[in-house]
Amino acid sequence: MTRPTASSTAARRSRKSLLPAFLWRSGQLLAALSLVNWGAPILLSERSPEVLLRQGLMEAFQTEATPERLILDMDAALAAGEIDDALLLKEAADLAGVTLPQRQLDRLAAETTRLAQARRTAYDCGRGFILGAGEGAAGIGCAVISDFSVVGDVRDLARELPKENPNDLIVGLAAVGLALEAGMLVSLGATAPAKTGVSVAKSAARSGLLSGPLARELRVAVGEAVDLGRLRRGGRVEEAGGLLRADGLGRLTRPMGDLKAVYDVGGWRATRQVLKISDSADDVADGARAARALRADSAPVMRVLGKGALRGTKIVMRGAWKIASAIFAVIAGIFQILLVARDLLRASLRLVWWGLKGFVRAFLAGVRPDPRPAPRPAPPSSARPAPRAAPEPARLTAASPPRLDAPLEIPSARPAFADPAPQA
């Protein structure tokens, strides 16, 4: 009797544990398919949070952009001479499908002729480049251009430092701008986005476009980034760039980067609207999200919604967890499906291998002859046993002594003398 080898014992154990493992993997496969089935429709119908945000903001815009409100706001803008605001309201009316009165359209056409537009742009741009203050898009753009040429930052420092009570926000932003301008030469333009945001914020602060809470928050951030006390005591413009604190620059970099993002997607007009409705750095970040979602429509939509655009952005972004969870569910489900498919394929190949081995063994056993002799068949129960042969009488030999119990054999009697032959 042969003992089972270690390989055969391991094979039997693996066969016994195959069924529970198969059931466990099947359950994992069903769970993964359910995750994919839940998350895939969400991703197909709602591609990204920006799509949800744009839908929500446009629905709110259609509700707020009523003909009565647009007509009243247009009259107020034309009466105050705010042509840029009137142009935004005209774009908002076209976007909402509202027809403005003909008198307003005629007045707006008269104020936006080529000559009038060129005169207004030149005045606003000159004011922004020389004074660093511009309410319109042209004024802010020219103020930024002056800051990128170092003229604007040096001008603001030279104007504010001699004062008894200088504006710390403008002084700090000008010092940060000089430091970033020097960093642009070293980093080959890597600090350009933050430099643009600093210039926009400084121009808005000088023009009075910043709200009180946002101005206070930026003033605190500037105080952490620049040694204002030493700068006020020294009073030298060339030392301003060297008084920058690198560890305190992070709090100022984020809102400046958000302002640059608004400018990239919506232009100067959208940047001006975000600055008008923002009360904190978080509001500026929400305004950047709304601008990225609205793109070219960001300026007119924010003009109509005002702070409601920021509130709507917060509400929609809070519901974006659904999309994030759907993305995680789909990724986890696909990964789990791949793992289960790998294990099932491995188990199937193992079963096929075991089947082939059993088939080959059975085939070889049928082909090879059996070296052992075949056993004699047992006689049937009805046949009579053959008669046993009588034992032969024992014969005495010289090698074997006679047995006492052997039967005595008497030889036949012979005559002692033979009869003589008859004589003739």
Tab-separated table of C-alpha atoms in Angstrom:
chain	number	residue	atom	x	y	z
A	1	MET	CA	0.000	0.000	0.000
A	2	THR	CA	1.526	3.325	-1.088
A	3	ARG	CA	1.403	6.431	1.082
A	4	PRO	CA	0.079	9.726	-0.412
A	5	THR	CA	2.767	12.211	-1.317
A	6	ALA	CA	2.878	15.825	-0.133
A	7	SER	CA	1.947	17.149	-3.585
A	8	SER	CA	-1.170	14.982	-3.787
A	9	THR	CA	-2.219	16.034	-0.269
A	10	ALA	CA	-1.782	19.733	-1.167
A	11	ALA	CA	-3.760	19.201	-4.373
A	12	ARG	CA	-6.666	17.650	-2.451
A	13	ARG	CA	-6.621	20.514	0.054
A	14	SER	CA	-6.601	23.096	-2.730
A	15	ARG	CA	-9.549	21.345	-4.382
A	16	LYS	CA	-11.502	21.463	-1.131
A	17	SER	CA	-10.806	25.218	-0.615
A	18	LEU	CA	-11.616	26.093	-4.216
A	19	LEU	CA	-15.393	26.289	-3.805
A	20	PRO	CA	-15.423	28.755	-0.848
A	21	ALA	CA	-12.868	30.966	-2.631
A	22	PHE	CA	-14.972	30.893	-5.777
A	23	LEU	CA	-18.083	31.949	-3.846
A	24	TRP	CA	-16.175	34.749	-2.089
A	25	ARG	CA	-14.797	36.107	-5.346
A	26	SER	CA	-18.230	35.947	-6.937
A	27	GLY	CA	-19.626	38.072	-4.114
A	28	GLN	CA	-16.836	40.599	-4.594
A	29	LEU	CA	-17.588	40.714	-8.304
A	30	LEU	CA	-21.263	41.466	-7.660
A	31	ALA	CA	-20.328	44.237	-5.202
A	32	ALA	CA	-17.925	45.789	-7.727
A	33	LEU	CA	-20.542	45.670	-10.482
A	34	SER	CA	-23.055	47.379	-8.197
A	35	LEU	CA	-20.547	50.190	-7.482
A	36	VAL	CA	-19.931	50.739	-11.184
A	37	ASN	CA	-23.660	50.578	-11.892
A	38	TRP	CA	-24.280	53.315	-9.311
A	39	GLY	CA	-21.451	55.669	-10.265
A	40	ALA	CA	-21.377	55.395	-14.054
A	41	PRO	CA	-24.791	57.037	-14.728
A	42	ILE	CA	-23.824	59.997	-12.530
A	43	LEU	CA	-20.599	60.535	-14.410
A	44	LEU	CA	-22.281	60.181	-17.790
A	45	SER	CA	-25.087	62.613	-16.975
A	46	GLU	CA	-23.082	65.068	-14.854
A	47	ARG	CA	-19.589	65.228	-16.240
A	48	SER	CA	-17.919	67.597	-13.768
A	49	PRO	CA	-18.674	70.042	-10.951
A	50	GLU	CA	-18.202	72.907	-13.409
A	51	VAL	CA	-21.143	71.626	-15.473
A	52	LEU	CA	-23.354	71.538	-12.377
A	53	LEU	CA	-22.153	74.974	-11.342
A	54	ARG	CA	-22.852	76.484	-14.735
A	55	GLN	CA	-26.339	74.969	-14.818
A	56	GLY	CA	-27.147	76.266	-11.347
A	57	LEU	CA	-25.833	79.764	-12.003
A	58	MET	CA	-27.599	80.054	-15.344
A	59	GLU	CA	-30.893	78.969	-13.798
A	60	ALA	CA	-30.490	81.607	-11.095
A	61	PHE	CA	-29.565	84.174	-13.762
A	62	GLN	CA	-32.684	83.429	-15.795
A	63	THR	CA	-34.760	83.944	-12.656
A	64	GLU	CA	-33.135	87.252	-11.665
A	65	ALA	CA	-32.731	88.790	-15.139
A	66	THR	CA	-36.298	90.051	-15.464
A	67	PRO	CA	-37.147	92.807	-17.969
A	68	GLU	CA	-38.164	95.216	-15.194
A	69	ARG	CA	-34.865	94.877	-13.320
A	70	LEU	CA	-32.696	95.153	-16.436
A	71	ILE	CA	-34.517	98.257	-17.627
A	72	LEU	CA	-34.181	99.976	-14.225
A	73	ASP	CA	-30.477	99.103	-13.940
A	74	MET	CA	-29.834	100.315	-17.478
A	75	ASP	CA	-31.450	103.694	-16.751
A	76	ALA	CA	-29.348	104.066	-13.600
A	77	ALA	CA	-26.104	103.180	-15.416
A	78	LEU	CA	-26.767	105.601	-18.292
A	79	ALA	CA	-27.712	108.380	-15.904
A	80	ALA	CA	-24.468	107.916	-13.917
A	81	GLY	CA	-22.345	107.740	-17.072
A	82	GLU	CA	-21.136	104.202	-16.316
A	83	ILE	CA	-20.918	102.997	-19.891
A	84	ASP	CA	-19.014	99.808	-19.023
A	85	ASP	CA	-21.817	98.843	-16.636
A	86	ALA	CA	-24.402	99.642	-19.304
A	87	LEU	CA	-22.585	97.416	-21.807
A	88	LEU	CA	-22.627	94.582	-19.276
A	89	LEU	CA	-26.373	95.022	-18.793
A	90	LYS	CA	-26.861	94.927	-22.568
A	91	GLU	CA	-24.966	91.625	-22.735
A	92	ALA	CA	-27.032	90.300	-19.825
A	93	ALA	CA	-30.256	91.231	-21.616
A	94	ASP	CA	-29.120	89.451	-24.775
A	95	LEU	CA	-28.141	86.396	-22.741
A	96	ALA	CA	-31.496	86.300	-20.967
A	97	GLY	CA	-33.501	86.965	-24.151
A	98	VAL	CA	-34.855	90.318	-22.926
A	99	THR	CA	-35.490	93.167	-25.380
A	100	LEU	CA	-34.541	96.590	-23.988
A	101	PRO	CA	-36.466	99.763	-24.925
A	102	GLN	CA	-35.329	101.519	-28.065
A	103	ARG	CA	-34.496	104.725	-26.193
A	104	GLN	CA	-31.937	102.909	-24.093
A	105	LEU	CA	-30.427	101.232	-27.121
A	106	ASP	CA	-30.120	104.565	-28.943
A	107	ARG	CA	-28.478	106.210	-25.910
A	108	LEU	CA	-26.050	103.332	-25.560
A	109	ALA	CA	-25.204	103.437	-29.272
A	110	ALA	CA	-24.439	107.152	-29.019
A	111	GLU	CA	-22.098	106.586	-26.062
A	112	THR	CA	-20.252	103.696	-27.718
A	113	THR	CA	-19.278	105.193	-31.043
A	114	ARG	CA	-15.686	104.764	-32.111
A	115	LEU	CA	-14.732	108.299	-31.195
A	116	ALA	CA	-16.439	108.216	-27.832
A	117	GLN	CA	-15.073	104.786	-27.040
A	118	ALA	CA	-11.513	105.788	-27.995
A	119	ARG	CA	-11.722	108.978	-25.901
A	120	ARG	CA	-13.021	107.126	-22.860
A	121	THR	CA	-10.484	104.315	-23.211
A	122	ALA	CA	-7.577	106.758	-23.539
A	123	TYR	CA	-8.680	108.709	-20.475
A	124	ASP	CA	-9.210	105.616	-18.354
A	125	CYS	CA	-5.965	103.997	-19.494
A	126	GLY	CA	-3.928	107.148	-18.874
A	127	ARG	CA	-5.421	107.490	-15.408
A	128	GLY	CA	-4.616	103.865	-14.632
A	129	PHE	CA	-1.040	104.025	-15.964
A	130	ILE	CA	-0.129	107.343	-14.329
A	131	LEU	CA	-2.164	107.287	-11.123
A	132	GLY	CA	-2.628	103.535	-10.751
A	133	ALA	CA	-6.385	103.928	-10.353
A	134	GLY	CA	-8.935	102.904	-12.951
A	135	GLU	CA	-12.553	101.941	-12.557
A	136	GLY	CA	-13.027	100.502	-16.020
A	137	ALA	CA	-11.414	97.541	-17.685
A	138	ALA	CA	-9.004	99.772	-19.599
A	139	GLY	CA	-7.909	101.547	-16.421
A	140	ILE	CA	-7.182	98.309	-14.566
A	141	GLY	CA	-5.362	96.895	-17.606
A	142	CYS	CA	-3.095	99.916	-17.973
A	143	ALA	CA	-2.400	99.947	-14.227
A	144	VAL	CA	-1.244	96.340	-14.465
A	145	ILE	CA	0.936	97.194	-17.450
A	146	SER	CA	2.583	99.978	-15.460
A	147	ASP	CA	3.241	97.587	-12.585
A	148	PHE	CA	4.886	95.049	-14.892
A	149	SER	CA	7.235	97.809	-16.063
A	150	VAL	CA	8.226	98.537	-12.408
A	151	VAL	CA	6.972	102.089	-12.889
A	152	GLY	CA	3.698	101.495	-11.047
A	153	ASP	CA	5.201	99.917	-7.907
A	154	VAL	CA	7.942	102.560	-7.618
A	155	ARG	CA	5.345	105.311	-8.172
A	156	ASP	CA	3.064	104.002	-5.415
A	157	LEU	CA	5.900	103.601	-2.916
A	158	ALA	CA	7.267	107.035	-3.676
A	159	ARG	CA	3.800	108.511	-3.185
A	160	GLU	CA	2.807	106.663	-0.006
A	161	LEU	CA	6.001	106.387	2.049
A	162	PRO	CA	6.509	110.141	2.630
A	163	LYS	CA	2.971	110.433	4.047
A	164	GLU	CA	2.440	110.543	7.784
A	165	ASN	CA	-0.175	107.727	7.596
A	166	PRO	CA	0.567	105.734	4.444
A	167	ASN	CA	-1.860	103.156	3.111
A	168	ASP	CA	-0.355	99.909	4.370
A	169	LEU	CA	-2.241	97.815	1.816
A	170	ILE	CA	-0.916	99.759	-1.165
A	171	VAL	CA	2.602	99.971	0.302
A	172	GLY	CA	2.690	96.243	1.034
A	173	LEU	CA	1.304	95.244	-2.363
A	174	ALA	CA	3.824	97.521	-4.085
A	175	ALA	CA	6.693	95.932	-2.112
A	176	VAL	CA	5.435	92.439	-2.958
A	177	GLY	CA	5.128	93.499	-6.591
A	178	LEU	CA	8.761	94.652	-6.675
A	179	ALA	CA	9.908	91.363	-5.149
A	180	LEU	CA	7.860	89.344	-7.605
A	181	GLU	CA	9.169	91.474	-10.464
A	182	ALA	CA	12.709	90.573	-9.456
A	183	GLY	CA	11.684	86.942	-9.074
A	184	MET	CA	10.274	86.887	-12.606
A	185	LEU	CA	13.742	87.516	-13.997
A	186	VAL	CA	15.219	84.677	-11.959
A	187	SER	CA	12.387	82.161	-12.399
A	188	LEU	CA	11.752	83.001	-16.077
A	189	GLY	CA	8.189	84.209	-15.515
A	190	ALA	CA	7.043	81.641	-12.936
A	191	THR	CA	5.806	84.400	-10.596
A	192	ALA	CA	3.848	86.215	-13.323
A	193	PRO	CA	0.382	84.950	-12.198
A	194	ALA	CA	0.878	86.187	-8.635
A	195	LYS	CA	2.302	89.455	-9.978
A	196	THR	CA	-0.830	90.000	-12.075
A	197	GLY	CA	-3.089	89.361	-9.087
A	198	VAL	CA	-1.108	91.774	-6.900
A	199	SER	CA	-1.361	94.509	-9.541
A	200	VAL	CA	-5.121	93.997	-9.955
A	201	ALA	CA	-5.693	94.089	-6.172
A	202	LYS	CA	-3.578	97.234	-5.767
A	203	SER	CA	-5.389	99.032	-8.590
A	204	ALA	CA	-8.761	98.011	-7.126
A	205	ALA	CA	-7.695	99.205	-3.665
A	206	ARG	CA	-6.650	102.589	-5.018
A	207	SER	CA	-9.895	102.893	-7.016
A	208	GLY	CA	-12.045	101.975	-4.012
A	209	LEU	CA	-13.411	98.766	-5.576
A	210	LEU	CA	-12.420	96.524	-2.665
A	211	SER	CA	-14.939	95.885	0.059
A	212	GLY	CA	-14.027	96.677	3.651
A	213	PRO	CA	-13.695	93.051	4.874
A	214	LEU	CA	-11.606	92.006	1.878
A	215	ALA	CA	-9.329	95.040	2.235
A	216	ARG	CA	-8.765	94.269	5.935
A	217	GLU	CA	-7.983	90.616	5.203
A	218	LEU	CA	-5.522	91.546	2.475
A	219	ARG	CA	-3.920	94.124	4.788
A	220	VAL	CA	-3.303	91.418	7.411
A	221	ALA	CA	-1.852	89.101	4.759
A	222	VAL	CA	0.407	91.870	3.478
A	223	GLY	CA	1.585	92.580	7.032
A	224	GLU	CA	2.666	88.926	7.347
A	225	ALA	CA	4.480	89.017	4.000
A	226	VAL	CA	6.288	92.379	4.323
A	227	ASP	CA	8.036	94.101	7.245
A	228	LEU	CA	5.952	97.263	7.007
A	229	GLY	CA	7.378	98.850	10.164
A	230	ARG	CA	10.933	98.690	8.896
A	231	LEU	CA	9.802	99.857	5.481
A	232	ARG	CA	8.054	102.908	6.970
A	233	ARG	CA	11.055	103.756	9.157
A	234	GLY	CA	13.573	103.369	6.351
A	235	GLY	CA	11.479	105.080	3.702
A	236	ARG	CA	13.727	103.933	0.853
A	237	VAL	CA	12.071	102.501	-2.237
A	238	GLU	CA	15.059	100.381	-3.274
A	239	GLU	CA	14.919	98.482	0.023
A	240	ALA	CA	11.273	97.493	-0.321
A	241	GLY	CA	11.908	94.337	-2.320
A	242	GLY	CA	14.353	93.003	0.275
A	243	LEU	CA	11.898	93.232	3.179
A	244	LEU	CA	9.742	90.364	1.948
A	245	ARG	CA	9.062	87.444	4.327
A	246	ALA	CA	8.925	84.236	2.351
A	247	ASP	CA	7.142	82.324	5.133
A	248	GLY	CA	4.258	84.821	5.251
A	249	LEU	CA	3.757	85.043	1.498
A	250	GLY	CA	1.525	81.947	1.283
A	251	ARG	CA	-1.565	83.655	2.707
A	252	LEU	CA	-1.329	86.336	0.029
A	253	THR	CA	-0.480	84.057	-2.868
A	254	ARG	CA	-3.798	82.160	-2.949
A	255	PRO	CA	-6.170	85.124	-3.507
A	256	MET	CA	-3.739	86.656	-5.980
A	257	GLY	CA	-3.686	83.426	-7.948
A	258	ASP	CA	-7.502	83.306	-7.898
A	259	LEU	CA	-7.661	86.826	-9.322
A	260	LYS	CA	-5.301	85.774	-12.103
A	261	ALA	CA	-7.554	82.771	-12.837
A	262	VAL	CA	-10.590	85.060	-13.109
A	263	TYR	CA	-8.709	87.291	-15.515
A	264	ASP	CA	-7.652	84.351	-17.674
A	265	VAL	CA	-11.208	83.102	-18.256
A	266	GLY	CA	-13.329	86.260	-17.979
A	267	GLY	CA	-11.057	89.213	-18.662
A	268	TRP	CA	-10.784	92.481	-16.758
A	269	ARG	CA	-14.545	92.965	-16.553
A	270	ALA	CA	-15.097	89.660	-14.740
A	271	THR	CA	-12.173	90.457	-12.417
A	272	ARG	CA	-13.752	93.791	-11.545
A	273	GLN	CA	-17.089	92.120	-10.771
A	274	VAL	CA	-15.434	89.511	-8.525
A	275	LEU	CA	-13.626	92.234	-6.573
A	276	LYS	CA	-16.861	94.181	-6.129
A	277	ILE	CA	-18.831	91.249	-4.662
A	278	SER	CA	-16.071	89.552	-2.602
A	279	ASP	CA	-15.730	90.118	1.146
A	280	SER	CA	-12.933	87.621	1.827
A	281	ALA	CA	-10.311	85.470	0.180
A	282	ASP	CA	-12.780	82.581	0.215
A	283	ASP	CA	-15.226	84.707	-1.791
A	284	VAL	CA	-12.483	85.408	-4.317
A	285	ALA	CA	-11.904	81.639	-4.605
A	286	ASP	CA	-15.649	81.064	-5.168
A	287	GLY	CA	-15.648	83.828	-7.759
A	288	ALA	CA	-12.777	82.079	-9.547
A	289	ARG	CA	-14.776	78.815	-9.590
A	290	ALA	CA	-17.815	80.609	-10.981
A	291	ALA	CA	-15.714	82.336	-13.640
A	292	ARG	CA	-14.180	79.037	-14.741
A	293	ALA	CA	-17.658	77.555	-15.073
A	294	LEU	CA	-19.227	80.528	-16.887
A	295	ARG	CA	-16.255	81.458	-19.083
A	296	ALA	CA	-17.234	84.306	-21.428
A	297	ASP	CA	-20.594	84.816	-19.684
A	298	SER	CA	-19.045	85.347	-16.255
A	299	ALA	CA	-19.085	89.175	-16.296
A	300	PRO	CA	-22.792	89.725	-17.235
A	301	VAL	CA	-24.010	86.856	-15.039
A	302	MET	CA	-22.110	88.154	-11.995
A	303	ARG	CA	-23.363	91.682	-12.710
A	304	VAL	CA	-26.951	90.484	-12.400
A	305	LEU	CA	-26.536	87.963	-9.581
A	306	GLY	CA	-24.091	89.956	-7.461
A	307	LYS	CA	-23.311	88.142	-4.203
A	308	GLY	CA	-25.895	85.531	-5.158
A	309	ALA	CA	-23.318	84.113	-7.574
A	310	LEU	CA	-21.007	83.402	-4.642
A	311	ARG	CA	-23.796	81.866	-2.560
A	312	GLY	CA	-24.897	79.693	-5.467
A	313	THR	CA	-21.309	78.585	-5.995
A	314	LYS	CA	-21.016	77.511	-2.354
A	315	ILE	CA	-24.289	75.557	-2.533
A	316	VAL	CA	-23.421	73.780	-5.755
A	317	MET	CA	-19.876	72.943	-4.686
A	318	ARG	CA	-21.181	71.407	-1.466
A	319	GLY	CA	-23.204	68.992	-3.583
A	320	ALA	CA	-20.172	68.094	-5.684
A	321	TRP	CA	-19.357	65.313	-3.192
A	322	LYS	CA	-21.818	63.176	-5.118
A	323	ILE	CA	-19.679	63.343	-8.240
A	324	ALA	CA	-16.504	62.764	-6.223
A	325	SER	CA	-18.024	59.683	-4.594
A	326	ALA	CA	-19.218	58.443	-7.995
A	327	ILE	CA	-15.707	58.772	-9.399
A	328	PHE	CA	-14.292	56.853	-6.416
A	329	ALA	CA	-16.972	54.160	-6.754
A	330	VAL	CA	-16.272	53.632	-10.454
A	331	ILE	CA	-12.499	53.469	-9.953
A	332	ALA	CA	-12.796	51.085	-6.993
A	333	GLY	CA	-15.321	48.915	-8.850
A	334	ILE	CA	-13.185	48.596	-11.961
A	335	PHE	CA	-10.100	47.775	-9.887
A	336	GLN	CA	-12.010	45.116	-7.944
A	337	ILE	CA	-13.419	43.626	-11.151
A	338	LEU	CA	-9.905	43.270	-12.549
A	339	LEU	CA	-8.710	41.540	-9.379
A	340	VAL	CA	-11.653	39.132	-9.322
A	341	ALA	CA	-11.263	38.383	-13.040
A	342	ARG	CA	-7.599	37.583	-12.486
A	343	ASP	CA	-8.398	35.177	-9.634
A	344	LEU	CA	-11.241	33.525	-11.522
A	345	LEU	CA	-9.066	33.049	-14.580
A	346	ARG	CA	-6.348	31.523	-12.435
A	347	ALA	CA	-8.828	29.125	-10.797
A	348	SER	CA	-10.311	28.153	-14.161
A	349	LEU	CA	-6.884	27.369	-15.562
A	350	ARG	CA	-6.149	25.275	-12.476
A	351	LEU	CA	-9.357	23.271	-12.959
A	352	VAL	CA	-8.561	22.683	-16.615
A	353	TRP	CA	-5.058	21.550	-15.661
A	354	TRP	CA	-6.401	19.082	-13.111
A	355	GLY	CA	-8.887	17.710	-15.644
A	356	LEU	CA	-6.204	17.234	-18.271
A	357	LYS	CA	-3.924	15.486	-15.780
A	358	GLY	CA	-6.709	13.071	-14.780
A	359	PHE	CA	-7.561	12.345	-18.399
A	360	VAL	CA	-3.940	11.682	-19.330
A	361	ARG	CA	-3.467	9.383	-16.342
A	362	ALA	CA	-6.616	7.399	-17.199
A	363	PHE	CA	-5.540	7.114	-20.836
A	364	LEU	CA	-2.055	5.918	-19.976
A	365	ALA	CA	-3.434	3.402	-17.483
A	366	GLY	CA	-5.634	1.892	-20.226
A	367	VAL	CA	-2.818	1.626	-22.750
A	368	ARG	CA	-0.016	0.111	-20.595
A	369	PRO	CA	-0.210	-3.758	-19.849
A	370	ASP	CA	-0.507	-4.816	-16.238
A	371	PRO	CA	2.689	-6.744	-15.223
A	372	ARG	CA	0.933	-8.536	-12.357
A	373	PRO	CA	-0.676	-12.029	-13.160
A	374	ALA	CA	-4.390	-12.135	-13.342
A	375	PRO	CA	-6.010	-13.843	-10.332
A	376	ARG	CA	-7.661	-17.295	-10.834
A	377	PRO	CA	-11.387	-17.147	-11.080
A	378	ALA	CA	-13.219	-18.733	-8.142
A	379	PRO	CA	-15.215	-21.900	-8.961
A	380	PRO	CA	-18.950	-21.527	-9.038
A	381	SER	CA	-20.813	-22.652	-5.947
A	382	SER	CA	-22.933	-25.336	-7.840
A	383	ALA	CA	-19.951	-27.300	-9.269
A	384	ARG	CA	-18.853	-30.429	-7.420
A	385	PRO	CA	-15.289	-30.543	-6.196
A	386	ALA	CA	-12.968	-32.879	-8.100
A	387	PRO	CA	-12.159	-36.223	-6.305
A	388	ARG	CA	-8.903	-36.193	-4.545
A	389	ALA	CA	-6.328	-38.714	-5.750
A	390	ALA	CA	-5.358	-41.519	-3.343
A	391	PRO	CA	-1.961	-41.094	-1.859
A	392	GLU	CA	0.733	-43.322	-3.259
A	393	PRO	CA	2.208	-45.912	-0.927
A	394	ALA	CA	5.396	-44.927	0.635
A	395	ARG	CA	8.456	-46.508	-0.781
A	396	LEU	CA	11.457	-47.444	1.251
A	397	THR	CA	14.645	-45.967	0.133
A	398	ALA	CA	18.097	-46.164	1.502
A	399	ALA	CA	17.936	-42.583	2.493
A	400	SER	CA	14.687	-42.823	4.431
A	401	PRO	CA	14.072	-45.320	7.272
A	402	PRO	CA	10.987	-47.450	7.241
A	403	ARG	CA	7.908	-46.154	8.860
A	404	LEU	CA	6.281	-48.240	11.551
A	405	ASP	CA	2.788	-47.192	10.654
A	406	ALA	CA	3.205	-48.123	6.954
A	407	PRO	CA	1.169	-51.143	5.800
A	408	LEU	CA	3.088	-54.403	5.494
A	409	GLU	CA	3.455	-55.717	1.965
A	410	ILE	CA	3.802	-59.558	1.630
A	411	PRO	CA	5.438	-60.731	-1.595
A	412	SER	CA	3.756	-63.456	-3.556
A	413	ALA	CA	4.926	-67.109	-2.928
A	414	ARG	CA	7.182	-68.726	-5.442
A	415	PRO	CA	8.042	-72.478	-5.624
A	416	ALA	CA	11.409	-73.402	-4.172
A	417	PHE	CA	12.276	-75.688	-6.953
A	418	ALA	CA	11.252	-75.307	-10.512
A	419	ASP	CA	9.679	-78.309	-12.284
A	420	PRO	CA	12.241	-80.096	-14.418
A	421	ALA	CA	11.753	-79.930	-18.043
A	422	PRO	CA	10.272	-83.115	-19.490
A	423	GLN	CA	12.742	-85.351	-21.093
A	424	ALA	CA	12.202	-86.627	-24.474
